[in-house]
GROMACS .gro file of C-alpha atoms in nm:
model
  201
    1MET     CA    1  -0.003  -0.007   0.017
    2HIS     CA    2   0.296   0.225   0.071
    3GLY     CA    3   0.567   0.103  -0.154
    4GLY     CA    4   0.903   0.048  -0.006
    5ARG     CA    5   0.907   0.370   0.192
    6TYR     CA    6   0.831   0.180   0.518
    7PRO     CA    7   1.044  -0.115   0.550
    8LEU     CA    8   1.106  -0.380   0.849
    9ARG     CA    9   1.346  -0.240   1.046
   10TYR     CA   10   1.603  -0.476   1.239
   11ALA     CA   11   1.534  -0.459   1.593
   12GLY     CA   12   1.902  -0.557   1.715
   13ALA     CA   13   1.799  -0.919   1.823
   14VAL     CA   14   1.768  -1.263   1.746
   15ALA     CA   15   1.529  -1.472   1.919
   16TRP     CA   16   1.488  -1.841   1.965
   17ARG     CA   17   1.170  -1.989   2.022
   18GLY     CA   18   0.957  -2.310   2.127
   19VAL     CA   19   0.786  -2.575   2.338
   20VAL     CA   20   0.922  -2.840   2.577
   21ASP     CA   21   0.740  -3.153   2.724
   22LEU     CA   22   0.821  -3.025   3.079
   23ASP     CA   23   0.540  -2.926   3.354
   24LEU     CA   24   0.659  -2.639   3.449
   25THR     CA   25   0.483  -2.371   3.712
   26GLU     CA   26   0.776  -2.089   3.666
   27ALA     CA   27   0.636  -1.792   3.418
   28GLY     CA   28   0.842  -1.490   3.367
   29GLU     CA   29   1.126  -1.336   3.194
   30THR     CA   30   1.510  -1.321   3.295
   31TRP     CA   31   1.722  -1.025   3.200
   32GLY     CA   32   2.080  -1.047   3.165
   33ARG     CA   33   2.377  -0.866   2.959
   34GLY     CA   34   2.246  -0.844   2.639
   35ARG     CA   35   2.010  -1.144   2.625
   36LYS     CA   36   1.714  -1.272   2.768
   37PHE     CA   37   1.526  -1.573   2.883
   38GLY     CA   38   1.147  -1.673   2.905
   39LEU     CA   39   0.903  -1.922   3.016
   40THR     CA   40   0.496  -1.915   3.019
   41PRO     CA   41   0.321  -2.285   3.069
   42ALA     CA   42   0.132  -2.362   2.779
   43GLY     CA   43  -0.115  -2.668   2.951
   44PRO     CA   44  -0.029  -2.980   3.126
   45GLY     CA   45   0.290  -3.101   3.076
   46ARG     CA   46   0.416  -2.815   2.789
   47THR     CA   47   0.604  -2.491   2.856
   48ASN     CA   48   0.680  -2.199   2.586
   49TRP     CA   49   1.021  -2.095   2.609
   50TYR     CA   50   1.198  -1.820   2.398
   51ALA     CA   51   1.525  -1.652   2.422
   52ALA     CA   52   1.683  -1.327   2.294
   53VAL     CA   53   2.033  -1.219   2.230
   54ARG     CA   54   2.168  -0.861   2.110
   55LEU     CA   55   2.312  -0.935   1.742
   56PRO     CA   56   2.445  -0.719   1.477
   57GLU     CA   57   2.164  -0.762   1.183
   58GLY     CA   58   2.281  -1.082   0.955
   59HIS     CA   59   2.514  -1.205   1.201
   60PRO     CA   60   2.542  -1.585   1.039
   61ALA     CA   61   2.347  -1.903   1.217
   62PRO     CA   62   2.475  -2.133   1.450
   63PRO     CA   63   2.558  -2.490   1.325
   64ASP     CA   64   2.372  -2.608   1.612
   65ASP     CA   65   2.084  -2.429   1.805
   66ARG     CA   66   2.098  -2.680   2.124
   67ALA     CA   67   2.463  -2.602   2.172
   68GLU     CA   68   2.424  -2.218   2.108
   69LEU     CA   69   2.164  -2.204   2.349
   70ARG     CA   70   2.316  -2.407   2.618
   71ARG     CA   71   2.664  -2.173   2.572
   72LEU     CA   72   2.459  -1.876   2.618
   73PHE     CA   73   2.212  -1.966   2.881
   74GLY     CA   74   2.307  -2.310   3.023
   75ASP     CA   75   2.429  -2.187   3.375
   76TRP     CA   76   2.158  -1.964   3.410
   77HIS     CA   77   1.927  -2.032   3.735
   78ARG     CA   78   1.608  -2.301   3.747
   79PRO     CA   79   1.450  -2.378   3.536
   80VAL     CA   80   1.609  -2.272   3.239
   81PRO     CA   81   1.886  -2.565   3.236
   82GLN     CA   82   1.622  -2.784   3.260
   83VAL     CA   83   1.409  -2.661   2.951
   84LEU     CA   84   1.773  -2.611   2.731
   85ASP     CA   85   1.827  -2.985   2.812
   86ALA     CA   86   1.462  -3.070   2.703
   87LEU     CA   87   1.493  -2.926   2.360
   88THR     CA   88   1.470  -3.121   2.041
   89GLU     CA   89   1.695  -2.988   1.730
   90GLU     CA   90   1.365  -2.984   1.530
   91GLY     CA   91   1.136  -2.807   1.794
   92ILE     CA   92   1.339  -2.489   1.757
   93LEU     CA   93   1.277  -2.195   1.589
   94ARG     CA   94   1.525  -1.871   1.528
   95HIS     CA   95   1.487  -1.588   1.380
   96GLU     CA   96   1.577  -1.198   1.366
   97ILE     CA   97   1.347  -0.950   1.512
   98HIS     CA   98   1.180  -0.713   1.311
   99ASP     CA   99   0.918  -0.408   1.323
  100LEU     CA  100   0.762  -0.161   1.073
  101THR     CA  101   0.869   0.155   1.044
  102PRO     CA  102   0.559   0.398   1.138
  103LEU     CA  103   0.312   0.422   0.846
  104PRO     CA  104   0.141   0.762   0.832
  105SER     CA  105  -0.202   0.558   0.757
  106TYR     CA  106  -0.351   0.220   0.763
  107VAL     CA  107  -0.597   0.327   0.524
  108SER     CA  108  -0.615   0.384   0.144
  109GLY     CA  109  -0.950   0.445  -0.056
  110ARG     CA  110  -1.108   0.111   0.023
  111THR     CA  111  -0.846  -0.082   0.170
  112ALA     CA  112  -0.775  -0.109   0.586
  113LEU     CA  113  -0.411  -0.249   0.745
  114LEU     CA  114  -0.497  -0.454   1.053
  115GLY     CA  115  -0.220  -0.616   1.289
  116ASP     CA  116   0.111  -0.709   1.137
  117ALA     CA  117   0.068  -0.546   0.829
  118ALA     CA  118   0.000  -0.219   1.043
  119HIS     CA  119   0.175  -0.235   1.313
  120ALA     CA  120   0.439  -0.515   1.349
  121MET     CA  121   0.639  -0.494   1.667
  122THR     CA  122   0.878  -0.704   1.839
  123PRO     CA  123   0.737  -0.937   2.084
  124ASP     CA  124   0.867  -0.760   2.431
  125LEU     CA  125   0.551  -0.667   2.535
  126GLY     CA  126   0.335  -0.958   2.435
  127GLN     CA  127   0.088  -0.739   2.230
  128GLY     CA  128   0.123  -0.831   1.877
  129ALA     CA  129  -0.161  -1.058   1.846
  130CYS     CA  130  -0.383  -0.827   2.121
  131GLN     CA  131  -0.309  -0.540   1.937
  132ALA     CA  132  -0.441  -0.728   1.621
  133LEU     CA  133  -0.795  -0.820   1.761
  134ILE     CA  134  -0.842  -0.480   1.907
  135ASP     CA  135  -0.808  -0.370   1.560
  136ALA     CA  136  -1.047  -0.596   1.381
  137VAL     CA  137  -1.363  -0.522   1.679
  138ALA     CA  138  -1.236  -0.133   1.613
  139LEU     CA  139  -1.261  -0.176   1.251
  140ALA     CA  140  -1.639  -0.365   1.292
  141ASP     CA  141  -1.741  -0.087   1.470
  142CYS     CA  142  -1.669   0.149   1.296
  143VAL     CA  143  -1.834   0.001   0.956
  144ARG     CA  144  -2.131  -0.043   1.207
  145ASP     CA  145  -2.158   0.310   1.301
  146ALA     CA  146  -2.030   0.541   1.011
  147GLY     CA  147  -2.290   0.582   0.688
  148ASP     CA  148  -2.000   0.423   0.429
  149VAL     CA  149  -1.696   0.250   0.408
  150PRO     CA  150  -1.457   0.528   0.311
  151ALA     CA  151  -1.586   0.726   0.602
  152ALA     CA  152  -1.543   0.392   0.848
  153LEU     CA  153  -1.207   0.338   0.743
  154ARG     CA  154  -1.103   0.713   0.823
  155ALA     CA  155  -1.208   0.651   1.166
  156TYR     CA  156  -1.083   0.339   1.234
  157ASP     CA  157  -0.731   0.489   1.143
  158GLY     CA  158  -0.785   0.761   1.360
  159ARG     CA  159  -0.896   0.519   1.671
  160ARG     CA  160  -0.617   0.278   1.612
  161ARG     CA  161  -0.279   0.403   1.457
  162ARG     CA  162  -0.165   0.646   1.737
  163PRO     CA  163  -0.220   0.383   2.028
  164THR     CA  164  -0.039   0.081   1.824
  165GLN     CA  165   0.186   0.302   1.689
  166ARG     CA  166   0.266   0.404   2.077
  167ILE     CA  167   0.253   0.035   2.191
  168ALA     CA  168   0.506  -0.066   1.922
  169ALA     CA  169   0.736   0.224   1.997
  170GLY     CA  170   0.727   0.062   2.358
  171ALA     CA  171   0.792  -0.268   2.288
  172ARG     CA  172   1.104  -0.187   2.111
  173TRP     CA  173   1.203   0.045   2.383
  174ALA     CA  174   1.155  -0.239   2.616
  175GLY     CA  175   1.363  -0.477   2.399
  176ARG     CA  176   1.642  -0.252   2.398
  177LEU     CA  177   1.618  -0.226   2.789
  178ALA     CA  178   1.645  -0.595   2.804
  179GLY     CA  179   1.946  -0.637   2.557
  180VAL     CA  180   2.139  -0.373   2.780
  181ARG     CA  181   2.504  -0.473   2.808
  182ARG     CA  182   2.643  -0.226   3.034
  183LEU     CA  183   2.569  -0.034   3.362
  184LEU     CA  184   2.324  -0.318   3.431
  185PRO     CA  185   2.293  -0.221   3.813
  186VAL     CA  186   2.167   0.131   3.700
  187ARG     CA  187   1.904  -0.036   3.447
  188ASP     CA  188   1.775  -0.264   3.709
  189ALA     CA  189   1.800  -0.030   4.000
  190LEU     CA  190   1.540   0.205   3.762
  191LEU     CA  191   1.327  -0.126   3.693
  192ARG     CA  192   1.311  -0.198   4.054
  193LEU     CA  193   1.168   0.188   4.129
  194ALA     CA  194   0.948   0.171   3.839
  195LEU     CA  195   0.788  -0.135   3.951
  196ALA     CA  196   0.764  -0.018   4.319
  197ALA     CA  197   0.583   0.301   4.156
  198GLY     CA  198   0.316   0.086   3.997
  199PRO     CA  199   0.137   0.171   3.700
  200PRO     CA  200   0.059   0.528   3.614
  201ALA     CA  201  -0.274   0.680   3.703
   0.00000   0.00000   0.00000
């Protein structure tokens, strides 16, 4: 819709992810120096996992992802080593992380963009699929309430573009913060203060 003027941008990290046959109750994300590891239970006997490392764009893929993950995270706290021991090579996905340059509009004529087509974001806030669902509901509301399709699409763009672009910017910022390699005590102290203060009113 916009040609090549608003390309995908490399977000500075490579991510691995998958599901292992482990029954873990732990969930959360641990940040280290330029890398992070996360876990979310997926149901009885199944656990989602992901890992990300700050690397330059086009960094060569390792010959053995399991060995690379063990090298990077094998000495981390439990249950990270147990998750790594349960990995199978075919169960590991590896991708460079990209997001979308902010678009000037999600609408052109009678065409509207939703979800990743409109605001592909890094996975750092877990909002990609959530925002796509909200886009769909907002678009349906606008079509129902407007007198014609072009007016409905303009209303949808007005309702969704700025909020989703703010969330995408926040996700990119969170990814950069998680990937910090220097001044880790400062980063961690600021995070503790932010968590103690709670969400903004």
